[in-house]
Coordinates of N, CA and C in Angstrom, one line a residue:
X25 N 122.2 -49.9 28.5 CA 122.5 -50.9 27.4 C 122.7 -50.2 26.1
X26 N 121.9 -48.9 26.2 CA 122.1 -48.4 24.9 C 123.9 -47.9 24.5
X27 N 124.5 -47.6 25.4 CA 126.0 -47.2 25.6 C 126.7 -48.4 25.0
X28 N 126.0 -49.8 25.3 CA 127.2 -50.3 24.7 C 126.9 -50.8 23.2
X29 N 125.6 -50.3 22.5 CA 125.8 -50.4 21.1 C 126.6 -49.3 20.6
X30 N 126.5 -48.2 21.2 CA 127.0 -47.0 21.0 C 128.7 -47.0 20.5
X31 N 128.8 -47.5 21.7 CA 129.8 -48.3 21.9 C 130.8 -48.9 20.9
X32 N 130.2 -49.9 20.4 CA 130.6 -51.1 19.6 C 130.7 -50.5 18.1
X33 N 129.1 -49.7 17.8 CA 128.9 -49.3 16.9 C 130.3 -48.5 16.3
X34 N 130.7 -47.4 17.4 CA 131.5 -46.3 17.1 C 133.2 -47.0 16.8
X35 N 133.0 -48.0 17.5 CA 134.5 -49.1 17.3 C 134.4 -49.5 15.9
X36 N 133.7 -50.6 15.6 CA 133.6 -51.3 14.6 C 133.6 -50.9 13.3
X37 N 132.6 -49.7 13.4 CA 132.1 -49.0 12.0 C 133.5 -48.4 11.5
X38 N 134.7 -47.8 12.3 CA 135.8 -46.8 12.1 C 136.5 -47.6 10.7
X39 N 137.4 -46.6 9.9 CA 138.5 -47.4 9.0 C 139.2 -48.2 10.2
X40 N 139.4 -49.3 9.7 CA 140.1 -50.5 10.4 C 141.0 -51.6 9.5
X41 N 141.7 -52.4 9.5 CA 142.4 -53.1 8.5 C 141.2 -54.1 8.3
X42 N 140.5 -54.8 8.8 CA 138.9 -55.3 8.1 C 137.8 -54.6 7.4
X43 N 137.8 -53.7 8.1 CA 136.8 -52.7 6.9 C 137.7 -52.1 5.4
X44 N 138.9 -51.6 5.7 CA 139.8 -51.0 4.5 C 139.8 -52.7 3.4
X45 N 139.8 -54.0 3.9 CA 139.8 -54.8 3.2 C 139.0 -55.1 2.5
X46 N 137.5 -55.2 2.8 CA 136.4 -55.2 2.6 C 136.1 -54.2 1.9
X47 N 136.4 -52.8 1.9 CA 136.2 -51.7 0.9 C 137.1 -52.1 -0.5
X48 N 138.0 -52.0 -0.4 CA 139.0 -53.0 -1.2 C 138.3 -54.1 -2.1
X49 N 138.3 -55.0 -1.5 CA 137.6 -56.4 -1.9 C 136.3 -56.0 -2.9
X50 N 135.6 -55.2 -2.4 CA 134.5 -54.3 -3.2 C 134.7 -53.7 -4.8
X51 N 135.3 -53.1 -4.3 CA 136.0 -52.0 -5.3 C 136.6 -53.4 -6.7
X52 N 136.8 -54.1 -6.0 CA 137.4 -55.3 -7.4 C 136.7 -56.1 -7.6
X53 N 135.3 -56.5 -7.0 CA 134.3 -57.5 -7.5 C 134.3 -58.3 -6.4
X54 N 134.9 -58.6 -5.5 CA 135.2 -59.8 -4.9 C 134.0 -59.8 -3.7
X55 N 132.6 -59.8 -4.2 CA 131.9 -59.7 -3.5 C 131.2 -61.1 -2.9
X56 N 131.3 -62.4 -3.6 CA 130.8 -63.5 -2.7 C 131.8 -64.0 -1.8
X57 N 133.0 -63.9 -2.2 CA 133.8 -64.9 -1.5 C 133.7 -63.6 -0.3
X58 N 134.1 -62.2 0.0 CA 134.3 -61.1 0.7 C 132.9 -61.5 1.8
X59 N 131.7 -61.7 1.5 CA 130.8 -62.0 2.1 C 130.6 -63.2 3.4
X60 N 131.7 -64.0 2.7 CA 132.2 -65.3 3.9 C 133.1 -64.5 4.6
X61 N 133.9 -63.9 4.1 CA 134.8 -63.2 4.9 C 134.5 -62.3 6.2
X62 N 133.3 -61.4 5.8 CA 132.2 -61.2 7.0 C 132.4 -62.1 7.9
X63 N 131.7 -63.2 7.3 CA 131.3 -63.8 8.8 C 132.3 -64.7 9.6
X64 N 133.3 -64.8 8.7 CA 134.4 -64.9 9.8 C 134.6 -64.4 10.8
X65 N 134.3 -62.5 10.4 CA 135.2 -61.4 11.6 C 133.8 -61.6 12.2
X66 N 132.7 -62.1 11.6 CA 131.7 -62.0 13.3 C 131.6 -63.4 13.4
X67 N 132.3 -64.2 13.2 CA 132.7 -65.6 14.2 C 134.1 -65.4 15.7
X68 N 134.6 -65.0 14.5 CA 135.7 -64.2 15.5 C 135.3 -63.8 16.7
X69 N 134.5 -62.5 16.3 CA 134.3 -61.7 17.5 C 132.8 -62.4 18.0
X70 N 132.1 -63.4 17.7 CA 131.3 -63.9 18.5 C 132.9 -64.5 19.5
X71 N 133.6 -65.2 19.0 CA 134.4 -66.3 19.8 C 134.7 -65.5 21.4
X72 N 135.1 -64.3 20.7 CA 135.4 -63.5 21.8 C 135.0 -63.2 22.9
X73 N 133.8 -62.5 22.5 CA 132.9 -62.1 23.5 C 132.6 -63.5 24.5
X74 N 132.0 -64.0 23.9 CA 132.2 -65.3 24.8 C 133.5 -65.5 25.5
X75 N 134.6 -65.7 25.2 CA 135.4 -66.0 25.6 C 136.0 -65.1 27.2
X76 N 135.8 -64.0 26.7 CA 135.8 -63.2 27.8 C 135.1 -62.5 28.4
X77 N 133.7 -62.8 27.9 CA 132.3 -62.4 28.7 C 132.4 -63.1 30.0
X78 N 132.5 -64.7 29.4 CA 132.2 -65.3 30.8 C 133.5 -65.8 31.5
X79 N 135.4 -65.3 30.8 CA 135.7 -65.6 31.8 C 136.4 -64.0 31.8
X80 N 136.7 -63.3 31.5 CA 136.8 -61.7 32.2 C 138.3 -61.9 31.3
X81 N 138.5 -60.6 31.7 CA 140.3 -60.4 30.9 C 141.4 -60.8 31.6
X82 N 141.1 -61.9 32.4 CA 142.4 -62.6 32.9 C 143.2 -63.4 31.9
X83 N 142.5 -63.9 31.2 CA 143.3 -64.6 30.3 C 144.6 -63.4 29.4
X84 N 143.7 -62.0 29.0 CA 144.7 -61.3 28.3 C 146.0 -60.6 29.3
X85 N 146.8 -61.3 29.0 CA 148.2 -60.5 29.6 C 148.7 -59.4 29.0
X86 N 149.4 -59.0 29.6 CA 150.8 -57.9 28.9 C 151.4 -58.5 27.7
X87 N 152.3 -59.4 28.0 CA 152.9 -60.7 27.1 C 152.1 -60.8 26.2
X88 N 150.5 -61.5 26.3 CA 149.6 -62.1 25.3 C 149.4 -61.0 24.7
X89 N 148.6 -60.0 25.3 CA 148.9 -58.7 24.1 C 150.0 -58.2 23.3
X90 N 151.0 -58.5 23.6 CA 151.8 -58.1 22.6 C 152.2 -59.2 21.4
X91 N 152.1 -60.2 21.9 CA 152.3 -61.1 20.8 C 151.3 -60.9 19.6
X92 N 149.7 -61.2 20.5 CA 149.0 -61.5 19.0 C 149.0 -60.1 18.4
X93 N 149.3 -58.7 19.0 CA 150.0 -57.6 18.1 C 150.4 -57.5 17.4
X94 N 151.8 -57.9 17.7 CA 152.6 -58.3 16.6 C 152.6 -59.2 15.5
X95 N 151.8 -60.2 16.0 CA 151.8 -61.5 14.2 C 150.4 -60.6 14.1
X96 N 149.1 -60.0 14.6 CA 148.6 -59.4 13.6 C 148.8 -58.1 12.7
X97 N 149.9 -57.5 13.5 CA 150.3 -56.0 12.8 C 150.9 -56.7 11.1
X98 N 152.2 -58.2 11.7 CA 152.5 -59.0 10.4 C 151.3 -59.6 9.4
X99 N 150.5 -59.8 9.8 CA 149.3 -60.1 9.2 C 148.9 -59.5 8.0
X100 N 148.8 -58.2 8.7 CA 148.1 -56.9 8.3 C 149.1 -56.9 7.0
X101 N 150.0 -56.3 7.4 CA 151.3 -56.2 6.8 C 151.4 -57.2 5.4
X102 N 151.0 -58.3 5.6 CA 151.2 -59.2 4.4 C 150.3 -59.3 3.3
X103 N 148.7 -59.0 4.5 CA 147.9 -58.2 3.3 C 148.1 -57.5 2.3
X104 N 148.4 -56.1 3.1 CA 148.6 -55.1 2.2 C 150.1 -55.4 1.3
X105 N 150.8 -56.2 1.2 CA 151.5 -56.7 0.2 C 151.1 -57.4 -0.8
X106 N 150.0 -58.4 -0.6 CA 149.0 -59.4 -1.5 C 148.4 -58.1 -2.1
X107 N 148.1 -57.1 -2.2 CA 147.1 -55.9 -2.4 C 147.6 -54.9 -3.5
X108 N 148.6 -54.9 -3.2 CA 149.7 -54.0 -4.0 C 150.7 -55.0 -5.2
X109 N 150.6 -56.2 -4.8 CA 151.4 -57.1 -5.6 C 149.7 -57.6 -7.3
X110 N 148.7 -57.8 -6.6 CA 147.6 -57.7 -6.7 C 147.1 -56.7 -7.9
X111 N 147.5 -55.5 -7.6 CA 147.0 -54.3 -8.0 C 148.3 -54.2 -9.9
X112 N 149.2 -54.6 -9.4 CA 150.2 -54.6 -10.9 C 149.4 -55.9 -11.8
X113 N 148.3 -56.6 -11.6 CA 148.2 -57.9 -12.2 C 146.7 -56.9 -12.9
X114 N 146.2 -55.8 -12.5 CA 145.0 -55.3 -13.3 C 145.1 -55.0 -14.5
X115 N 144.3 -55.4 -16.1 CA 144.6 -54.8 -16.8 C 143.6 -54.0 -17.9
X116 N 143.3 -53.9 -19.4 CA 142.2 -53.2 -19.2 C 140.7 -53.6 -19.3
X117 N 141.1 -55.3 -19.1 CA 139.9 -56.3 -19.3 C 139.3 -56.2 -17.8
X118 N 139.8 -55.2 -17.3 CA 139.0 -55.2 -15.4 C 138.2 -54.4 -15.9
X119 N 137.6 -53.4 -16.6 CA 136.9 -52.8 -16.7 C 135.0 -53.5 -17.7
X120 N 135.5 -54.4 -18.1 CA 134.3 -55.3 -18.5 C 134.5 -56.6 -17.8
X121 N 134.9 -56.6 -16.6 CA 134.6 -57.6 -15.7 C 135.2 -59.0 -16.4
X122 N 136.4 -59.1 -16.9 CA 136.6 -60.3 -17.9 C 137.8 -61.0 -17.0
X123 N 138.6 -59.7 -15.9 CA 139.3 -60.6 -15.1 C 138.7 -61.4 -13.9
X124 N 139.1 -62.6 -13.5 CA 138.9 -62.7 -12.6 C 139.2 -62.7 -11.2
X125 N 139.0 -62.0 -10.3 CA 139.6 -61.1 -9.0 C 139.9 -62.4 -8.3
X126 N 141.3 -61.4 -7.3 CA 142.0 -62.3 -6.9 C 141.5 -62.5 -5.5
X127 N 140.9 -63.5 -5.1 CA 140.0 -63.5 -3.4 C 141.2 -64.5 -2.3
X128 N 142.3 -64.6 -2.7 CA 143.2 -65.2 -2.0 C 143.0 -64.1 -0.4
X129 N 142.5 -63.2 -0.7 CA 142.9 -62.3 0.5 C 141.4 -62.2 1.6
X130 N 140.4 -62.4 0.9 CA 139.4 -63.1 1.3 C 138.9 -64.2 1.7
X131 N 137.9 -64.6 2.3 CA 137.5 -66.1 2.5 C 136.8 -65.6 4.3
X132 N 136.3 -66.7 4.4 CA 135.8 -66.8 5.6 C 137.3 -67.2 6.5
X133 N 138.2 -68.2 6.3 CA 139.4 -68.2 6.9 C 140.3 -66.9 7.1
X134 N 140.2 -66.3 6.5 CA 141.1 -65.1 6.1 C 140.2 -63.6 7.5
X135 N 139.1 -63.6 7.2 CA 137.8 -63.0 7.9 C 138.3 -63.9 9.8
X136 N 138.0 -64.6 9.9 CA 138.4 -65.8 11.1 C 140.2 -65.1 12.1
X137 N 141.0 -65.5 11.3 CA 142.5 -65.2 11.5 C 142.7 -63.4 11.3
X138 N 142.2 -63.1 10.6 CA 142.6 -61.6 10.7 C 142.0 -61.1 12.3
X139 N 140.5 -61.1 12.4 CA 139.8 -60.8 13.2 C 140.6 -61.0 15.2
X140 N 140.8 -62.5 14.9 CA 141.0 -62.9 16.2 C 142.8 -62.3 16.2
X141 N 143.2 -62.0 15.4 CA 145.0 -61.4 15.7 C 144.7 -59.8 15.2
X142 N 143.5 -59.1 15.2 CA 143.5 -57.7 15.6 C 143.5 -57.0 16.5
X143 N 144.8 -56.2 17.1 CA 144.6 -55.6 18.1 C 142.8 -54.8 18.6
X144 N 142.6 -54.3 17.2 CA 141.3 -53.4 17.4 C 140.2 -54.4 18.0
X145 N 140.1 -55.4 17.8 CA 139.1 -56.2 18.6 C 139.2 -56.1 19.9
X146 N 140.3 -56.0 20.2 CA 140.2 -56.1 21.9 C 140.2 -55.3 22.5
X147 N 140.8 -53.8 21.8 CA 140.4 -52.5 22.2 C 138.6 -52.6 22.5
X148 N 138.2 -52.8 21.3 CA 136.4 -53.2 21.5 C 135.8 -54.2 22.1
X149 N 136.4 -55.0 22.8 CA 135.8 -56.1 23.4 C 136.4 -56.0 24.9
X150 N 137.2 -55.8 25.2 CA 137.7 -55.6 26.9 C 136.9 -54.9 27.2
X151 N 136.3 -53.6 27.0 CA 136.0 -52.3 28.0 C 134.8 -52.5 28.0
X152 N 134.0 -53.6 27.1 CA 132.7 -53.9 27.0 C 132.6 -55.2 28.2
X153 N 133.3 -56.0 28.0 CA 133.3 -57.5 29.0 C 133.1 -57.5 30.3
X154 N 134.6 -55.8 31.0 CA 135.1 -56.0 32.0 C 134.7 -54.9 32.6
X155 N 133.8 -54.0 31.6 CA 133.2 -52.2 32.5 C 131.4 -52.5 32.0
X156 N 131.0 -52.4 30.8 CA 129.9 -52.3 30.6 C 128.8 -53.6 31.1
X157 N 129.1 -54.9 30.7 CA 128.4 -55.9 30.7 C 128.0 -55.6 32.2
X158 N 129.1 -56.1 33.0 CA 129.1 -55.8 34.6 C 127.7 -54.8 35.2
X159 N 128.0 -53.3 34.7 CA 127.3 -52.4 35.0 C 126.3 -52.3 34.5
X160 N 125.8 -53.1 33.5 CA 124.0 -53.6 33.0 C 123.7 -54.6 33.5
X161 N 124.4 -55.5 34.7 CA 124.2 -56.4 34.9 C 123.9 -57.8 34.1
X162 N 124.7 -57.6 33.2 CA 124.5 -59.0 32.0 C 125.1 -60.1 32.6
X163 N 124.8 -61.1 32.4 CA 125.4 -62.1 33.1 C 124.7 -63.4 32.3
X164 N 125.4 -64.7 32.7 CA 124.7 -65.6 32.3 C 124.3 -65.5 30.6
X165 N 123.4 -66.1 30.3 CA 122.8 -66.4 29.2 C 122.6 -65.2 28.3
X166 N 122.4 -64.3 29.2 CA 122.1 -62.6 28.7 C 123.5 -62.6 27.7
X167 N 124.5 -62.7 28.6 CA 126.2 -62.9 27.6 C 126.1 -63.2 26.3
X168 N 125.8 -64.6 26.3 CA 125.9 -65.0 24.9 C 124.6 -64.6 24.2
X169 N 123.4 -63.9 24.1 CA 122.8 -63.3 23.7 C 122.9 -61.5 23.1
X170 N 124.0 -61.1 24.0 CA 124.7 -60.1 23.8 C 125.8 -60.2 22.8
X171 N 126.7 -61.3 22.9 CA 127.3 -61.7 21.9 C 126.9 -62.3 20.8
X172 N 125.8 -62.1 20.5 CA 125.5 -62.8 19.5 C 125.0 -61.4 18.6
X173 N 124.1 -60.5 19.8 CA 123.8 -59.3 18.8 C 125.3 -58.7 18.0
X174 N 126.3 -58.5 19.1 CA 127.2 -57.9 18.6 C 128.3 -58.2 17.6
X175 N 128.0 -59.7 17.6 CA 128.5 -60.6 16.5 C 128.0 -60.0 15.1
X176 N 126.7 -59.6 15.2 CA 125.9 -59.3 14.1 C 126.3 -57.8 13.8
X177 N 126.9 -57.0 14.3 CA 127.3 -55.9 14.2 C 128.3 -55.8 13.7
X178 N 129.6 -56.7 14.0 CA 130.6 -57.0 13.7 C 130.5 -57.3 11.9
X179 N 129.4 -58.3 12.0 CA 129.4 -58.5 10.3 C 129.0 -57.8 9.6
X180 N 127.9 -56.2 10.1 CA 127.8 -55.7 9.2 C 128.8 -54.2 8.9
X181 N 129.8 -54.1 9.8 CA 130.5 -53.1 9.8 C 131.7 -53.9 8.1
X182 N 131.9 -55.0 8.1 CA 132.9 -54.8 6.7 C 131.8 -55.1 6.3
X183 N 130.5 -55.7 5.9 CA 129.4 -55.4 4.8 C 129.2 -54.2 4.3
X184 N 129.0 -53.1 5.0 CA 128.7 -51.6 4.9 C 130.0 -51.3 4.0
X185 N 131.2 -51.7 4.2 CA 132.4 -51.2 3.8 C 132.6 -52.2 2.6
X186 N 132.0 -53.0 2.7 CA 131.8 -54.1 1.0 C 130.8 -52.8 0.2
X187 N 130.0 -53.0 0.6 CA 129.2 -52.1 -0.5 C 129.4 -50.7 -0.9
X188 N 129.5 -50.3 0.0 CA 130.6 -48.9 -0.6 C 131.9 -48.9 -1.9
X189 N 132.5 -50.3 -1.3 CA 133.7 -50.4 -2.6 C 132.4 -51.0 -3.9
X190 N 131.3 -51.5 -3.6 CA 131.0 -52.3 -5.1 C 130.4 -50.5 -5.3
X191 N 129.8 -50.0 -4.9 CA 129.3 -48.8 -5.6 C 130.4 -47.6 -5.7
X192 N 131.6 -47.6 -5.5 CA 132.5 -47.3 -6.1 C 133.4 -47.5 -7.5
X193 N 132.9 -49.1 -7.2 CA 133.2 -50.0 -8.9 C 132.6 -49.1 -9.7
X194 N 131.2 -48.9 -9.5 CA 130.5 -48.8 -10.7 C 130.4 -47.4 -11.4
X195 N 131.6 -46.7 -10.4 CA 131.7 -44.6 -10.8 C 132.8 -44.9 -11.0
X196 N 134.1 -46.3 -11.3 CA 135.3 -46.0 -11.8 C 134.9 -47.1 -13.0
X197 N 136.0 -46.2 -14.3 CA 135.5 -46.7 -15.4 C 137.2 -47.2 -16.2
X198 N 138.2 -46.5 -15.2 CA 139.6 -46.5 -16.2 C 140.6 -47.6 -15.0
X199 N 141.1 -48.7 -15.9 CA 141.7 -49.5 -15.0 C 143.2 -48.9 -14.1
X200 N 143.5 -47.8 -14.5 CA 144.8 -47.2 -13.7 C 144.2 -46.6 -12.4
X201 N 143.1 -46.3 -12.4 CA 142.2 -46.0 -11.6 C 141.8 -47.2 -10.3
X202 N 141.9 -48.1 -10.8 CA 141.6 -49.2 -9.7 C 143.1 -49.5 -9.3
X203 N 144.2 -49.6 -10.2 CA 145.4 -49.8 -9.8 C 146.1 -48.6 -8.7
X204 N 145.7 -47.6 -9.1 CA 145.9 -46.6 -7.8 C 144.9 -46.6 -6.4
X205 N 143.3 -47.2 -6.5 CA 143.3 -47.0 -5.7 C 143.7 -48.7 -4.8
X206 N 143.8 -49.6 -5.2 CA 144.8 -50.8 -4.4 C 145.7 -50.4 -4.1
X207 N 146.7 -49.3 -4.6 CA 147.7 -49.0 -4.1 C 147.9 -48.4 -2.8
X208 N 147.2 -47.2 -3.5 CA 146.7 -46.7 -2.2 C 146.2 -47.5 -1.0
X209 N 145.0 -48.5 -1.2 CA 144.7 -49.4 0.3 C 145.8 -49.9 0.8
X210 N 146.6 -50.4 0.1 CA 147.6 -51.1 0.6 C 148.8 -50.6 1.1
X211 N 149.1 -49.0 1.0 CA 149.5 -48.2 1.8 C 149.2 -47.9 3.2
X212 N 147.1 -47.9 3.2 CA 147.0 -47.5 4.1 C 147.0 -48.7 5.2
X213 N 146.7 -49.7 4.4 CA 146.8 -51.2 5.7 C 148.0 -51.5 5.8
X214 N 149.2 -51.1 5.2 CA 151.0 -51.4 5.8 C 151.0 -50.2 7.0
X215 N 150.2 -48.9 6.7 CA 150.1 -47.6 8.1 C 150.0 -48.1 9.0
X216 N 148.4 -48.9 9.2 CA 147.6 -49.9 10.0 C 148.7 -50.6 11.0
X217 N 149.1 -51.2 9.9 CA 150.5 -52.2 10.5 C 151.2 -51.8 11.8
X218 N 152.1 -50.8 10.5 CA 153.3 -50.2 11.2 C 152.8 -49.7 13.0
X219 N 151.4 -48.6 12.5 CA 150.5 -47.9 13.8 C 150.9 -48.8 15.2
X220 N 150.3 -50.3 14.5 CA 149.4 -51.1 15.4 C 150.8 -51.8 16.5
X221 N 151.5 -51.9 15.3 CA 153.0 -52.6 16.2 C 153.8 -51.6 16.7
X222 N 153.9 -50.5 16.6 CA 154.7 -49.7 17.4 C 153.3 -49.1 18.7
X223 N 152.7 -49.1 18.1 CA 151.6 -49.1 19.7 C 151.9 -50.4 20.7
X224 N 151.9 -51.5 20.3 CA 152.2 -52.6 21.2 C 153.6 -52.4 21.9
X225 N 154.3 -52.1 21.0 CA 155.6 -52.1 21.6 C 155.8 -51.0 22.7
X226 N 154.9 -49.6 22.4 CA 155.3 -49.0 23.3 C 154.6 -48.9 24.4
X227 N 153.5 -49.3 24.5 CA 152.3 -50.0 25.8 C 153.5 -51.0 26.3
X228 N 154.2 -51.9 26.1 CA 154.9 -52.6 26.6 C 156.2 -51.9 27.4
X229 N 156.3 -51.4 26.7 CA 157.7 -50.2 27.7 C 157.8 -48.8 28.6
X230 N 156.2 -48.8 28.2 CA 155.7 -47.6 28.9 C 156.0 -47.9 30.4

């Protein structure tokens, strides 16, 4: 059982387009609304686990994987354009906290829909449902108890990556500095993107 925190831990905790957001979100203040946003992605991935704890990966297809791929690679993608669009509106009143940050990209809805149209969840939630649960013999009620821990893992993996960006805030002092590093995120979450949908595409043609 310890394998599959191991597991989860090593998934979840990685840069990911939920955690790079959440570092993000950090780094610009947007720490209460970013906090709901949490528990979206561990509503999400509670939903999940359940979903395919008790009925197994029949439901995910070839087809189904590739779809929600693609509208979440687009997802991703539109983020990191709110981020970078975002990042030209900083001026040098971000530095005495006089703007106020833009949480359109946040929210517990935003946390909810990102989560459930990320490929990376399912990479971490299949191999757990359909190899590990099985071979610990989890079953039954144990499931949603397992899912519930791991839900709780889930929300602290973009928490950990919230707090990193707030204590980042507080070692940047020059607003060109926060404009580059939004730029930057928003680079790396269009990568994300691009990565995420040409992996779908080519698991599909493989």
């Amino acid at each position: 059982m310890v394998e599959i925190l191991l597991y989860a831990f090593g998934i979840m905790y990685t840069p990911g387009p939920v955690n790079l957001l959440s570092l993000n979100a950090g780094i610009n203040g947007e720490i209460r609304n970013t906090l709901r946003f949490c528990i979206g992605v561990a509503c999400a991935m509670l939903i999940l686990f359940l979903l395919f704890g008790y009925t197994g990966a029949w439901l995910i297809t070839p087809d189904s994987q590739l779809v929600i791929g693609l509208l979440g690679s687009c997802y991703i993608a539109y983020l990191a354009y709110k981020i970078a669009r975002g990042s030209q509106q900083i001026t040098d009143e971000i530095g005495a906290d006089k703007v106020q940050p833009d949480t359109s990209r946040t929210g517990f809805r935003s946390g909810l829909m990102l989560q459930l149209l990320n490929p990376k969840a399912f990479i971490a939630i299949l191999p757990i449902v359909t190899v590990q649960f099985p071979a610990a013999h989890i079953t039954g009620v144990s499931i949603l108890l397992w899912s519930l821990l791991l839900a709780g893992l889930a929300f602290g993996a973009p928490g950990s990556y919230l707090l990193m960006g707030v204590r980042l805030r507080k070692l940047i002092s020059q607003p060109r500095y926060f404009r580059l590093l939004n730029n930057a995120m928003a680079l790396l979450l269009l990568y994300v993107a691009i990565e995420l949908a040409l992996n779908q595409l080519l698991d599909v043609t493989a």
